[in-house]
Structures are given as C-alpha cells and as structure tokens.
C-alpha cells in the first residue's frame, strides 16, 4: 500500500516560507510585485489567473492584472511586455498560456526579460537549467523535486523514468532529476514497450495528458509515482494520468489528484516571484 504524498501540505509549507520572505522585504520598503497578463477569456485560464492572484494576496505579493481582449494584436502585447520589462516596481511577469492563435507564444515568451521570467519558459532560463547556471525553474517540475525532497525520497542514483517530453514538464523534469544525480530515462509516444521501460523506475513521473492511462502493469512494486495529469473522469471528478485506485497497492508512494502536483505549481511560482527580488538585489 502506497504512502500518500501530500502536495497540499507541502505547498502550504512553501507558501509560508515565501510569505515570511515577502514580509522581510516589506520591512525594507520593498513590495514584491507580479504582473499577470491574460489575453481573452479562456475559461481554464480565468480559473488559473484567479488562483494566482488570490495566492499573491494571501502571501502579501502585489499582483497587477492585465486582462486584455482576445483581439489584442501581437504588437500590442509585445509593447505591454516591453513596458513591464522596464518598470522597476515589477519583479515578475507572467503571460498566461495559451495565447490566441494570431499571437506567437514563442515571440512573447522571448520578449520577457529573463530576470522577470517567473514561469521559467524563456530560452535563457531553459538554457540555464541545462548548463547549470542560475535561473528561474518552471513551477511544475521544480515543485515535483520539492515534493520528493520534502517527503524524504532520495533521488541520488535512482532509476527515474519521466513519461512525456513537453517543454514545460517532461524535459525540464528530466534535467532536474539529472541535476539531483538520478539515472534518467525520458519516454514518449514513440517509446517501444512502455510498461517494460516504466517498470525499471524507482521514481516514475507521469506527464502524458491521457486520463488514467498508467495502471499497475506500468509500475514496479514499491516505486514512487508522481502524477502530473489533470482531467475530469466519467463522474466529472478530478483525476490524473495515473489510475490511482489500481496503482495504489503496488506503488511505495503516490501523489493524489487533486492535492498532489497541482498545488506545488502555484507555490513554486510564488517562490520565483520572491527569488526575482533576491536576484535583482544580489
Ligand atoms: P503535452 O501534451 O505537451 O505532452 C504530453 C507528452 O506525453 C508528450 O511528450 C507525448 O509524447 C507523451 N505522450 C502522449 N501520449 C502518450 C502515450 N500514449 N505513451 C507515451 N507517451 C505519451 O502535455 P504537458 O506536458 O503539458 O502536460 C501533461 C499533463 O500534465 C496534462 O494532463 C496536463 O493537463 C497536466 N499538467 C498539470 C500541471 C499541474 O500543475 N498539475 C501543469 C502542467 C500540465 P510525444 O512528444 O511523442 O507526442
């Protein structure tokens, strides 16, 4: 039977640490500030942006909301990013994805000052992760490392398998596990004999975007299973990429959905906002 890794509790711990750091800066007259840009009214984006703003308020971070219409041109968005880059009172800039089809996400991300790129998506920060330089780490994979470490799970020398190779989860996840001295395999939709590959894992990270695809046949007895997926099941209940009930008896430890990886992503974003001030002052 698996130990449940409580992402909600660990995220709460990190948020408390961030809150204390923000309060320290406030004593020095520095207000940690995050600018959040949302283009259009995609319902999922509205929920994410609302959660981010609420968490900022909870932690004493000032959030500046730019909710701009769907028809905004790429040039207009780029000039807003440019303006925020130049503002000394703005520490972090977040552009909520996805953007409408007429705007290039790549161009917009590349326009953000890497020192304010609290999502860690700018090519500079992606490169910094790969070469081991200082930079912002993307929230989801950085949050998973925190989940593992704060649950007392050692990564050093372990067989780690990441399923998924997206730029925001799979690839940075593999880099971070490598940095922690894991022996890392990345699996994807072209991987042959996937269950054979995943059964090698002491630590299995699942980020495939397929509802409840990972069953016990994919999991070695005693393995740590981290489920990044986020879906609604047939009863409209939240569930992950892992079939939690099926894997529970086989895994040694597992993250639930909800209450596993999800809360960590936002906690790490808040952590990055604080880091951006530390970076600026260092
Ligand atoms: P992407 O769709 O960008 O990437 C999915 C990856 O999974 C791809 O690399 C794909 O391979 C691989 N894949 C898809 N199907 C299979 C399969 N049958 N076998 C093996 N590999 C497969 O997704 P993201 O990385 O953005 O997100 C993954 C999941 O995590 C989603 O459910 C998303 O909602 C969730 N998510 C949750 C977050 C949170 O905070 N909890 C944050 C971000 C994402 P290939 O490259 O070959 O196509």
mmCIF file of C-alpha atoms and ligand atoms in Angstrom, residues 48 140 163-170 187-191 194 206-210 213 227-231 241 261-263 265-266, ligand 1:
data_model
loop_
_atom_site.group_PDB
_atom_site.id
_atom_site.type_symbol
_atom_site.label_atom_id
_atom_site.label_comp_id
_atom_site.label_asym_id
_atom_site.label_seq_id
_atom_site.Cartn_x
_atom_site.Cartn_y
_atom_site.Cartn_z
ATOM 1 C CA UNK A 48 -5.691 29.730 -13.187
ATOM 2 C CA UNK A 140 5.660 22.113 -12.078
ATOM 3 C CA UNK A 163 6.798 9.859 -19.377
ATOM 4 C CA UNK A 164 6.292 12.980 -21.506
ATOM 5 C CA UNK A 165 8.740 15.356 -23.171
ATOM 6 C CA UNK A 166 6.929 18.707 -23.223
ATOM 7 C CA UNK A 167 8.923 21.903 -22.762
ATOM 8 C CA UNK A 168 7.022 22.840 -19.608
ATOM 9 C CA UNK A 169 7.018 19.500 -17.776
ATOM 10 C CA UNK A 170 8.813 16.466 -19.249
ATOM 11 C CA UNK A 187 9.638 8.036 -22.541
ATOM 12 C CA UNK A 188 7.137 9.423 -25.066
ATOM 13 C CA UNK A 189 4.584 8.340 -27.643
ATOM 14 C CA UNK A 190 7.238 6.624 -29.809
ATOM 15 C CA UNK A 191 8.699 4.598 -26.931
ATOM 16 C CA UNK A 194 6.419 1.368 -22.468
ATOM 17 C CA UNK A 206 3.816 10.703 -15.420
ATOM 18 C CA UNK A 207 3.040 13.734 -17.629
ATOM 19 C CA UNK A 208 1.264 12.395 -20.682
ATOM 20 C CA UNK A 209 -2.139 14.070 -20.699
ATOM 21 C CA UNK A 210 -4.035 10.726 -21.008
ATOM 22 C CA UNK A 213 -3.557 5.542 -18.583
ATOM 23 C CA UNK A 227 1.076 12.068 -11.354
ATOM 24 C CA UNK A 228 1.171 15.403 -13.209
ATOM 25 C CA UNK A 229 -2.022 14.827 -15.218
ATOM 26 C CA UNK A 230 -5.194 16.777 -14.636
ATOM 27 C CA UNK A 231 -8.523 15.586 -16.066
ATOM 28 C CA UNK A 241 -2.813 10.325 -15.873
ATOM 29 C CA UNK A 261 1.401 18.147 -8.006
ATOM 30 C CA UNK A 262 -1.240 20.832 -8.725
ATOM 31 C CA UNK A 263 -0.780 22.932 -5.544
ATOM 32 C CA UNK A 265 2.996 24.587 -9.336
ATOM 33 C CA UNK A 266 1.500 27.759 -7.912
HETATM 34 P P1 LIG B 1 1.815 17.631 -23.583
HETATM 35 O O1 LIG B 1 0.566 17.209 -24.298
HETATM 36 O O2 LIG B 1 2.534 18.857 -24.046
HETATM 37 O O3 LIG B 1 2.848 16.417 -23.621
HETATM 38 C C1 LIG B 1 2.430 15.094 -23.429
HETATM 39 C C2 LIG B 1 3.613 14.173 -23.589
HETATM 40 O O4 LIG B 1 3.169 12.870 -23.332
HETATM 41 C C3 LIG B 1 4.234 14.197 -24.978
HETATM 42 O O5 LIG B 1 5.631 14.215 -24.872
HETATM 43 C C4 LIG B 1 3.734 12.886 -25.606
HETATM 44 O O6 LIG B 1 4.678 12.272 -26.477
HETATM 45 C C5 LIG B 1 3.568 11.991 -24.390
HETATM 46 N N1 LIG B 1 2.528 11.008 -24.626
HETATM 47 C C6 LIG B 1 1.250 11.213 -25.015
HETATM 48 N N2 LIG B 1 0.593 10.056 -25.128
HETATM 49 C C7 LIG B 1 1.482 9.074 -24.819
HETATM 50 C C8 LIG B 1 1.412 7.669 -24.760
HETATM 51 N N3 LIG B 1 0.289 7.006 -25.051
HETATM 52 N N4 LIG B 1 2.521 6.993 -24.385
HETATM 53 C C9 LIG B 1 3.661 7.637 -24.077
HETATM 54 N N5 LIG B 1 3.779 8.973 -24.117
HETATM 55 C C10 LIG B 1 2.706 9.684 -24.476
HETATM 56 O O7 LIG B 1 1.396 17.727 -22.063
HETATM 57 P P2 LIG B 1 2.051 18.552 -20.818
HETATM 58 O O8 LIG B 1 3.415 18.069 -20.539
HETATM 59 O O9 LIG B 1 1.803 19.988 -20.986
HETATM 60 O O10 LIG B 1 1.068 18.051 -19.659
HETATM 61 C C11 LIG B 1 0.902 16.697 -19.297
HETATM 62 C C12 LIG B 1 -0.249 16.550 -18.321
HETATM 63 O O11 LIG B 1 0.028 17.306 -17.166
HETATM 64 C C13 LIG B 1 -1.597 17.083 -18.814
HETATM 65 O O12 LIG B 1 -2.616 16.257 -18.287
HETATM 66 C C14 LIG B 1 -1.695 18.475 -18.214
HETATM 67 O O13 LIG B 1 -3.030 18.881 -18.015
HETATM 68 C C15 LIG B 1 -1.013 18.249 -16.903
HETATM 69 N N6 LIG B 1 -0.380 19.438 -16.321
HETATM 70 C C16 LIG B 1 -0.607 19.661 -14.994
HETATM 71 C C17 LIG B 1 0.024 20.689 -14.348
HETATM 72 C C18 LIG B 1 -0.197 20.857 -12.892
HETATM 73 O O14 LIG B 1 0.106 21.894 -12.334
HETATM 74 N N7 LIG B 1 -0.705 19.819 -12.210
HETATM 75 C C19 LIG B 1 0.898 21.638 -15.050
HETATM 76 C C20 LIG B 1 1.138 21.281 -16.440
HETATM 77 C C21 LIG B 1 0.493 20.207 -17.027
HETATM 78 P P3 LIG B 1 5.138 12.936 -27.885
HETATM 79 O O15 LIG B 1 6.068 14.040 -27.519
HETATM 80 O O16 LIG B 1 5.803 11.822 -28.578
HETATM 81 O O17 LIG B 1 3.881 13.434 -28.532
#
